[in-house]
PDB file of C-alpha atoms in Angstrom:
ATOM      1  CA  MET A   1     184.813 -87.276-101.339  1.00 89.00           C
ATOM      2  CA  ASN A   2     186.312 -85.585 -98.264  1.00 96.00           C
ATOM      3  CA  LEU A   3     189.514 -87.593 -98.319  1.00 97.00           C
ATOM      4  CA  ALA A   4     190.805 -86.700 -94.851  1.00 96.00           C
ATOM      5  CA  GLU A   5     187.468 -87.496 -93.212  1.00 97.00           C
ATOM      6  CA  TYR A   6     187.130 -90.743 -95.136  1.00 97.00           C
ATOM      7  CA  ILE A   7     190.531 -91.911 -93.956  1.00 97.00           C
ATOM      8  CA  LYS A   8     189.893 -90.893 -90.341  1.00 95.00           C
ATOM      9  CA  GLU A   9     186.579 -92.735 -90.278  1.00 97.00           C
ATOM     10  CA  ASN A  10     187.893 -95.887 -91.932  1.00 98.00           C
ATOM     11  CA  MET A  11     191.289 -96.475 -90.308  1.00 97.00           C
ATOM     12  CA  VAL A  12     191.353 -98.531 -87.106  1.00 96.00           C
ATOM     13  CA  LEU A  13     194.091 -98.996 -84.525  1.00 96.00           C
ATOM     14  CA  ILE A  14     195.537-102.486 -84.372  1.00 97.00           C
ATOM     15  CA  PRO A  15     197.077-103.090 -80.913  1.00 96.00           C
ATOM     16  CA  LYS A  16     200.580-104.438 -80.458  1.00 96.00           C
ATOM     17  CA  GLY A  17     201.064-108.174 -80.046  1.00 95.00           C
ATOM     18  CA  GLN A  18     202.884-111.261 -81.309  1.00 95.00           C
ATOM     19  CA  GLU A  19     202.243-113.535 -84.260  1.00 95.00           C
ATOM     20  CA  LEU A  20     203.678-116.892 -85.276  1.00 93.00           C
ATOM     21  CA  ILE A  21     204.520-116.953 -88.977  1.00 90.00           C
ATOM     22  CA  ARG A  22     204.621-120.454 -90.441  1.00 82.00           C
ATOM     23  CA  ASP A  23     205.464-121.325 -94.042  1.00 75.00           C
ATOM     24  CA  PHE A  24     205.533-124.680 -95.793  1.00 64.00           C
ATOM     25  CA  ILE A  25     208.309-124.352 -98.334  1.00 66.00           C
ATOM     26  CA  ASP A  26     208.763-126.631-101.319  1.00 63.00           C
ATOM     27  CA  PRO A  27     212.471-127.559-101.496  1.00 61.00           C
ATOM     28  CA  VAL A  28     212.210-127.448-105.294  1.00 60.00           C
ATOM     29  CA  LYS A  29     212.424-123.908-106.663  1.00 53.00           C
ATOM     30  CA  TRP A  30     209.269-123.161-108.640  1.00 46.00           C
ATOM     31  CA  LEU A  31     208.416-119.713-109.989  1.00 45.00           C
ATOM     32  CA  SER A  32     204.664-120.134-110.321  1.00 44.00           C
ATOM     33  CA  SER A  33     202.217-117.323-109.569  1.00 43.00           C
ATOM     34  CA  ASP A  34     199.639-119.955-108.587  1.00 44.00           C
ATOM     35  CA  TYR A  35     201.854-121.722-106.078  1.00 42.00           C
ATOM     36  CA  LYS A  36     200.187-122.085-102.658  1.00 44.00           C
ATOM     37  CA  MET A  37     202.760-121.694 -99.926  1.00 45.00           C
ATOM     38  CA  SER A  38     200.661-121.976 -96.813  1.00 50.00           C
ATOM     39  CA  ALA A  39     197.214-123.373 -97.468  1.00 51.00           C
ATOM     40  CA  PRO A  40     195.972-126.220 -95.248  1.00 54.00           C
ATOM     41  CA  GLY A  41     196.241-129.638 -96.821  1.00 51.00           C
ATOM     42  CA  THR A  42     199.190-128.790 -99.071  1.00 52.00           C
ATOM     43  CA  ARG A  43     202.117-129.573 -96.747  1.00 51.00           C
ATOM     44  CA  LYS A  44     203.309-132.862 -98.238  1.00 56.00           C
ATOM     45  CA  ALA A  45     207.063-132.967 -98.943  1.00 61.00           C
ATOM     46  CA  LYS A  46     207.540-129.352 -97.822  1.00 66.00           C
ATOM     47  CA  ASN A  47     209.909-127.903 -95.242  1.00 73.00           C
ATOM     48  CA  THR A  48     208.365-125.989 -92.325  1.00 76.00           C
ATOM     49  CA  ARG A  49     209.667-122.567 -91.333  1.00 77.00           C
ATOM     50  CA  GLU A  50     208.384-120.879 -88.157  1.00 87.00           C
ATOM     51  CA  GLU A  51     209.148-117.567 -86.473  1.00 90.00           C
ATOM     52  CA  LEU A  52     207.432-115.764 -83.575  1.00 94.00           C
ATOM     53  CA  LEU A  53     207.436-112.052 -84.396  1.00 93.00           C
ATOM     54  CA  TYR A  54     206.564-108.927 -82.402  1.00 95.00           C
ATOM     55  CA  VAL A  55     204.039-106.582 -84.006  1.00 96.00           C
ATOM     56  CA  SER A  56     204.007-102.902 -83.041  1.00 95.00           C
ATOM     57  CA  SER A  57     200.633-101.164 -83.003  1.00 96.00           C
ATOM     58  CA  PHE A  58     199.635 -99.635 -86.331  1.00 97.00           C
ATOM     59  CA  LEU A  59     196.651 -98.318 -88.255  1.00 97.00           C
ATOM     60  CA  MET A  60     194.857-100.269 -90.961  1.00 98.00           C
ATOM     61  CA  LEU A  61     192.004 -99.505 -93.348  1.00 98.00           C
ATOM     62  CA  LYS A  62     188.772-101.279 -92.404  1.00 98.00           C
ATOM     63  CA  THR A  63     188.342-102.508 -95.970  1.00 98.00           C
ATOM     64  CA  THR A  64     190.391-103.106 -99.047  1.00 98.00           C
ATOM     65  CA  VAL A  65     190.878 -99.971-101.137  1.00 98.00           C
ATOM     66  CA  THR A  66     187.675 -99.427-103.098  1.00 98.00           C
ATOM     67  CA  ASN A  67     187.205 -98.225-106.664  1.00 98.00           C
ATOM     68  CA  GLU A  68     185.959 -94.893-105.315  1.00 97.00           C
ATOM     69  CA  LEU A  69     189.050 -94.278-103.174  1.00 98.00           C
ATOM     70  CA  TYR A  70     191.468 -95.518-105.830  1.00 98.00           C
ATOM     71  CA  SER A  71     189.872 -93.304-108.470  1.00 97.00           C
ATOM     72  CA  TYR A  72     189.870 -90.222-106.237  1.00 97.00           C
ATOM     73  CA  VAL A  73     193.586 -90.576-105.527  1.00 98.00           C
ATOM     74  CA  THR A  74     194.796 -91.631-108.987  1.00 97.00           C
ATOM     75  CA  GLY A  75     192.309 -89.873-111.265  1.00 96.00           C
ATOM     76  CA  ILE A  76     191.448 -93.130-113.033  1.00 94.00           C
ATOM     77  CA  ASP A  77     187.762 -93.338-114.009  1.00 93.00           C
ATOM     78  CA  TYR A  78     185.482 -96.102-112.744  1.00 91.00           C
ATOM     79  CA  ASP A  79     181.859 -97.179-113.018  1.00 92.00           C
ATOM     80  CA  VAL A  80     179.897 -95.528-110.177  1.00 91.00           C
ATOM     81  CA  LYS A  81     177.893 -98.755-109.823  1.00 94.00           C
ATOM     82  CA  ILE A  82     180.990-100.419-108.362  1.00 96.00           C
ATOM     83  CA  LYS A  83     182.291 -97.562-106.208  1.00 97.00           C
ATOM     84  CA  ASP A  84     182.055 -99.643-103.006  1.00 98.00           C
ATOM     85  CA  PHE A  85     183.689-102.728-104.498  1.00 98.00           C
ATOM     86  CA  PRO A  86     187.388-103.519-104.027  1.00 98.00           C
ATOM     87  CA  VAL A  87     189.676-102.204-106.725  1.00 98.00           C
ATOM     88  CA  VAL A  88     191.284-105.154-108.522  1.00 98.00           C
ATOM     89  CA  ASN A  89     193.712-105.704-111.370  1.00 98.00           C
ATOM     90  CA  VAL A  90     196.199-103.566-109.453  1.00 98.00           C
ATOM     91  CA  SER A  91     199.831-104.664-109.328  1.00 98.00           C
ATOM     92  CA  TRP A  92     202.088-104.465-106.273  1.00 98.00           C
ATOM     93  CA  VAL A  93     203.952-101.615-107.980  1.00 98.00           C
ATOM     94  CA  GLU A  94     200.715 -99.688-108.540  1.00 98.00           C
ATOM     95  CA  ALA A  95     199.636-100.318-104.935  1.00 98.00           C
ATOM     96  CA  ILE A  96     202.767 -98.747-103.465  1.00 98.00           C
ATOM     97  CA  GLU A  97     202.542 -95.851-105.934  1.00 98.00           C
ATOM     98  CA  PHE A  98     198.975 -95.317-104.683  1.00 98.00           C
ATOM     99  CA  CYS A  99     200.233 -95.199-101.093  1.00 98.00           C
ATOM    100  CA  ASN A 100     202.712 -92.450-101.937  1.00 98.00           C
ATOM    101  CA  ARG A 101     200.079 -90.467-103.829  1.00 98.00           C
ATOM    102  CA  LEU A 102     197.622 -90.720-100.946  1.00 98.00           C
ATOM    103  CA  SER A 103     200.290 -89.595 -98.471  1.00 98.00           C
ATOM    104  CA  GLU A 104     201.110 -86.622-100.692  1.00 98.00           C
ATOM    105  CA  LYS A 105     197.454 -85.598-101.043  1.00 97.00           C
ATOM    106  CA  LEU A 106     197.067 -85.518 -97.260  1.00 97.00           C
ATOM    107  CA  GLY A 107     200.325 -83.707 -96.547  1.00 96.00           C
ATOM    108  CA  LEU A 108     202.004 -86.723 -95.002  1.00 96.00           C
ATOM    109  CA  GLU A 109     205.486 -88.123 -95.443  1.00 96.00           C
ATOM    110  CA  LYS A 110     205.900 -90.697 -98.191  1.00 97.00           C
ATOM    111  CA  CYS A 111     206.911 -94.128 -96.927  1.00 97.00           C
ATOM    112  CA  TYR A 112     208.396 -95.389-100.192  1.00 98.00           C
ATOM    113  CA  ILE A 113     211.467 -94.471-102.187  1.00 97.00           C
ATOM    114  CA  LEU A 114     210.649 -96.095-105.501  1.00 96.00           C
ATOM    115  CA  ASN A 115     213.132 -97.895-107.705  1.00 95.00           C
ATOM    116  CA  SER A 116     212.673 -99.323-111.199  1.00 93.00           C
ATOM    117  CA  VAL A 117     214.095-102.535-109.770  1.00 93.00           C
ATOM    118  CA  SER A 118     211.214-103.389-107.461  1.00 93.00           C
ATOM    119  CA  GLU A 119     213.229-105.317-104.874  1.00 91.00           C
ATOM    120  CA  LYS A 120     215.329-102.185-104.359  1.00 94.00           C
ATOM    121  CA  THR A 121     212.283-100.088-103.437  1.00 96.00           C
ATOM    122  CA  ILE A 122     212.865 -98.795 -99.900  1.00 96.00           C
ATOM    123  CA  VAL A 123     210.209 -98.450 -97.200  1.00 97.00           C
ATOM    124  CA  ASP A 124     210.719 -96.142 -94.211  1.00 96.00           C
ATOM    125  CA  TYR A 125     208.473 -97.218 -91.331  1.00 95.00           C
ATOM    126  CA  SER A 126     209.296 -94.055 -89.367  1.00 94.00           C
ATOM    127  CA  LYS A 127     207.334 -91.931 -91.869  1.00 95.00           C
ATOM    128  CA  ASN A 128     203.722 -91.051 -91.078  1.00 95.00           C
ATOM    129  CA  GLY A 129     202.295 -91.735 -94.521  1.00 97.00           C
ATOM    130  CA  PHE A 130     200.530 -94.743 -95.988  1.00 98.00           C
ATOM    131  CA  ARG A 131     201.985 -98.088 -96.963  1.00 98.00           C
ATOM    132  CA  LEU A 132     201.114-101.710 -97.541  1.00 98.00           C
ATOM    133  CA  PRO A 133     200.983-103.892 -94.422  1.00 98.00           C
ATOM    134  CA  THR A 134     203.855-106.257 -93.831  1.00 98.00           C
ATOM    135  CA  ASP A 135     203.233-109.980 -94.048  1.00 97.00           C
ATOM    136  CA  VAL A 136     203.188-110.409 -90.261  1.00 97.00           C
ATOM    137  CA  GLU A 137     201.032-107.296 -89.730  1.00 98.00           C
ATOM    138  CA  TRP A 138     198.478-108.615 -92.188  1.00 98.00           C
ATOM    139  CA  GLN A 139     198.256-112.046 -90.547  1.00 98.00           C
ATOM    140  CA  TYR A 140     198.070-110.598 -87.036  1.00 98.00           C
ATOM    141  CA  ALA A 141     195.374-108.108 -88.066  1.00 98.00           C
ATOM    142  CA  CYS A 142     193.417-110.829 -89.865  1.00 98.00           C
ATOM    143  CA  ARG A 143     193.153-113.003 -86.769  1.00 96.00           C
ATOM    144  CA  GLY A 144     191.618-110.136 -84.783  1.00 96.00           C
ATOM    145  CA  ASN A 145     192.426-111.627 -81.364  1.00 91.00           C
ATOM    146  CA  LYS A 146     191.413-115.131 -82.478  1.00 93.00           C
ATOM    147  CA  LYS A 147     193.761-118.110 -82.517  1.00 90.00           C
ATOM    148  CA  GLY A 148     192.328-120.195 -85.304  1.00 92.00           C
ATOM    149  CA  TYR A 149     192.577-120.212 -89.077  1.00 96.00           C
ATOM    150  CA  ARG A 150     189.545-117.907 -89.336  1.00 97.00           C
ATOM    151  CA  TYR A 151     188.014-115.258 -87.079  1.00 96.00           C
ATOM    152  CA  GLY A 152     184.520-116.683 -87.496  1.00 95.00           C
ATOM    153  CA  ASP A 153     182.316-118.985 -89.536  1.00 97.00           C
ATOM    154  CA  ILE A 154     183.303-118.661 -93.187  1.00 98.00           C
ATOM    155  CA  GLU A 155     179.722-118.103 -94.341  1.00 98.00           C
ATOM    156  CA  GLU A 156     179.407-115.118 -91.985  1.00 98.00           C
ATOM    157  CA  THR A 157     182.815-113.575 -92.620  1.00 98.00           C
ATOM    158  CA  ALA A 158     183.981-114.309 -96.172  1.00 98.00           C
ATOM    159  CA  TRP A 159     183.041-114.364 -99.843  1.00 98.00           C
ATOM    160  CA  TYR A 160     184.511-117.459-101.488  1.00 98.00           C
ATOM    161  CA  GLU A 161     183.666-119.746-104.402  1.00 98.00           C
ATOM    162  CA  LYS A 162     180.611-121.383-102.816  1.00 98.00           C
ATOM    163  CA  ASN A 163     178.730-118.232-101.750  1.00 98.00           C
ATOM    164  CA  SER A 164     180.016-115.454-104.021  1.00 98.00           C
ATOM    165  CA  GLU A 165     178.516-116.604-107.337  1.00 96.00           C
ATOM    166  CA  LYS A 166     182.209-116.483-108.296  1.00 93.00           C
ATOM    167  CA  ARG A 167     182.192-112.720-108.642  1.00 97.00           C
ATOM    168  CA  LEU A 168     183.457-109.714-106.719  1.00 98.00           C
ATOM    169  CA  GLN A 169     181.279-108.417-103.876  1.00 98.00           C
ATOM    170  CA  GLU A 170     180.787-105.039-102.214  1.00 98.00           C
ATOM    171  CA  VAL A 171     182.896-104.380 -99.099  1.00 98.00           C
ATOM    172  CA  LYS A 172     181.453-104.550 -95.569  1.00 98.00           C
ATOM    173  CA  MET A 173     178.743-107.066 -96.479  1.00 98.00           C
ATOM    174  CA  LYS A 174     180.166-109.747 -94.187  1.00 98.00           C
ATOM    175  CA  ARG A 175     180.869-109.621 -90.437  1.00 98.00           C
ATOM    176  CA  ALA A 176     184.025-107.811 -89.325  1.00 98.00           C
ATOM    177  CA  ASN A 177     186.641-109.345 -87.040  1.00 98.00           C
ATOM    178  CA  ASP A 178     187.221-108.138 -83.475  1.00 97.00           C
ATOM    179  CA  PHE A 179     189.558-105.374 -84.705  1.00 98.00           C
ATOM    180  CA  GLY A 180     186.767-103.975 -86.905  1.00 98.00           C
ATOM    181  CA  LEU A 181     188.304-105.156 -90.192  1.00 98.00           C
ATOM    182  CA  PHE A 182     186.078-106.421 -93.006  1.00 98.00           C
ATOM    183  CA  ASP A 183     186.822-109.004 -95.702  1.00 98.00           C
ATOM    184  CA  MET A 184     190.231-109.966 -94.371  1.00 98.00           C
ATOM    185  CA  ILE A 185     189.536-113.404 -95.800  1.00 98.00           C
ATOM    186  CA  GLY A 186     187.820-113.912 -99.120  1.00 98.00           C
ATOM    187  CA  ASN A 187     186.514-111.408-101.673  1.00 98.00           C
ATOM    188  CA  VAL A 188     189.988-110.380-102.889  1.00 98.00           C
ATOM    189  CA  TRP A 189     193.545-111.436-102.179  1.00 98.00           C
ATOM    190  CA  GLU A 190     195.582-108.560-100.683  1.00 98.00           C
ATOM    191  CA  TRP A 191     199.123-107.487-101.476  1.00 98.00           C
ATOM    192  CA  CYS A 192     201.675-107.208 -98.648  1.00 98.00           C
ATOM    193  CA  PHE A 193     204.959-105.322 -98.941  1.00 98.00           C
ATOM    194  CA  ASP A 194     207.286-108.253 -98.283  1.00 96.00           C
ATOM    195  CA  LEU A 195     209.455-110.162-100.665  1.00 94.00           C
ATOM    196  CA  TYR A 196     208.736-113.839-100.143  1.00 88.00           C
ATOM    197  CA  ASP A 197     212.283-115.209-100.419  1.00 83.00           C
ATOM    198  CA  GLU A 198     214.585-113.153-102.619  1.00 85.00           C
ATOM    199  CA  LYS A 199     217.325-115.810-102.825  1.00 85.00           C
ATOM    200  CA  ARG A 200     214.945-118.511-104.047  1.00 86.00           C
ATOM    201  CA  TYR A 201     212.145-116.590-105.773  1.00 87.00           C
ATOM    202  CA  GLY A 202     213.668-113.281-106.860  1.00 91.00           C
ATOM    203  CA  ASN A 203     211.305-110.297-106.717  1.00 94.00           C
ATOM    204  CA  TYR A 204     208.103-112.220-105.932  1.00 96.00           C
ATOM    205  CA  ARG A 205     205.848-110.450-103.398  1.00 97.00           C
ATOM    206  CA  ILE A 206     203.308-111.946-100.990  1.00 97.00           C
ATOM    207  CA  PHE A 207     199.543-111.633-101.202  1.00 98.00           C
ATOM    208  CA  ARG A 208     197.117-112.901 -98.598  1.00 97.00           C
ATOM    209  CA  GLY A 209     193.721-114.208 -97.573  1.00 97.00           C
ATOM    210  CA  GLY A 210     191.857-115.822-100.451  1.00 98.00           C
ATOM    211  CA  SER A 211     189.202-114.419-102.786  1.00 98.00           C
ATOM    212  CA  PHE A 212     185.694-114.817-104.151  1.00 98.00           C
ATOM    213  CA  ALA A 213     187.113-117.398-106.575  1.00 98.00           C
ATOM    214  CA  SER A 214     189.027-119.384-103.951  1.00 98.00           C
ATOM    215  CA  GLU A 215     188.166-122.758-102.532  1.00 97.00           C
ATOM    216  CA  GLU A 216     187.301-122.800 -98.830  1.00 97.00           C
ATOM    217  CA  ARG A 217     190.669-124.068 -97.610  1.00 96.00           C
ATOM    218  CA  ALA A 218     192.485-121.135 -99.267  1.00 97.00           C
ATOM    219  CA  CYS A 219     190.540-118.544 -97.247  1.00 98.00           C
ATOM    220  CA  GLY A 220     192.194-118.018 -93.874  1.00 97.00           C
ATOM    221  CA  ALA A 221     194.678-116.076 -91.789  1.00 97.00           C
ATOM    222  CA  THR A 222     197.745-118.079 -92.800  1.00 95.00           C
ATOM    223  CA  SER A 223     196.888-118.568 -96.479  1.00 94.00           C
ATOM    224  CA  ARG A 224     199.280-116.792 -98.813  1.00 91.00           C
ATOM    225  CA  ARG A 225     200.446-116.804-102.381  1.00 95.00           C
ATOM    226  CA  LYS A 226     203.171-114.961-104.243  1.00 95.00           C
ATOM    227  CA  SER A 227     203.825-113.433-107.630  1.00 96.00           C
ATOM    228  CA  PHE A 228     205.982-110.914-109.464  1.00 96.00           C
ATOM    229  CA  PRO A 229     205.293-107.247-108.554  1.00 97.00           C
ATOM    230  CA  GLU A 230     203.738-106.377-111.947  1.00 97.00           C
ATOM    231  CA  PHE A 231     201.203-109.207-111.669  1.00 98.00           C
ATOM    232  CA  LYS A 232     197.505-108.253-111.972  1.00 97.00           C
ATOM    233  CA  ILE A 233     194.325-110.316-111.787  1.00 98.00           C
ATOM    234  CA  ASP A 234     190.632-109.754-111.170  1.00 97.00           C
ATOM    235  CA  ASP A 235     190.593-111.150-107.613  1.00 98.00           C
ATOM    236  CA  LEU A 236     193.661-109.345-106.221  1.00 98.00           C
ATOM    237  CA  GLY A 237     193.549-105.958-104.467  1.00 98.00           C
ATOM    238  CA  PHE A 238     195.108-104.332-101.404  1.00 98.00           C
ATOM    239  CA  ARG A 239     194.462-102.382 -98.221  1.00 98.00           C
ATOM    240  CA  ILE A 240     196.599 -99.698 -96.596  1.00 98.00           C
ATOM    241  CA  ALA A 241     198.307 -99.238 -93.253  1.00 98.00           C
ATOM    242  CA  ARG A 242     200.135 -96.481 -91.317  1.00 97.00           C
ATOM    243  CA  SER A 243     202.931 -96.661 -88.770  1.00 93.00           C
ATOM    244  CA  SER A 244     202.413 -93.221 -87.256  1.00 73.00           C
ATOM    245  CA  PHE A 245     199.417 -92.113 -85.216  1.00 66.00           C
ATOM    246  CA  SER A 246     199.890 -88.369 -85.689  1.00 58.00           C
ATOM    247  CA  GLY A 247     196.841 -86.520 -86.919  1.00 56.00           C
ATOM    248  CA  LEU A 248     196.256 -85.771 -90.567  1.00 57.00           C
ATOM    249  CA  LYS A 249     197.401 -82.320 -91.630  1.00 52.00           C
TER     250      LYS A 249
END
């Protein structure tokens, strides 16, 4: 793999804009990794929180990180038959470690100062290296200039429980959104950097978008779940972003 060329060819510019973030919060504290915070049809007895946020332009990978890319950066072996499938069973901690390793390999500045206490890990958005998208960046990028819950018909844009045979699928097999991003909904959930609510849920981090195992209503731009940063499962992966648009060294 020519790593620099791969990254150049597969990162797309997401233009600046605004995005309304809306959560439906259960007033009862519940530390469950399966808890759905913002899936349609699950709003009963929950408090609504809304905030209109500005999103600066940034770069984002067209697909989730694949087994091929993850292996090349980390040195972890994989089956060549699944090289173009999303890497899964990767924790939030491992995802940010990957971002730092990728930045280092390409001579870029690391975005993360790691800490054994995950909520004390620091991100520097002024650095030109790789990072996880923020919660609002992910949602804004997912919509791809659309206003609705999805950027197209679910059968054309997403792998979910009814069309995936309940198994992981190769990237880029469904239609991209208007920003040129594939599989933003379905196939695998995707980690974001953000803590969900440190006061109520401790170190739980957000992941987005639904997966091949998800029911239809869980696959959309505003669908999110949360779990502890060491959590791993076979339908959870990640994609990478960059704040800086300077060329790769």
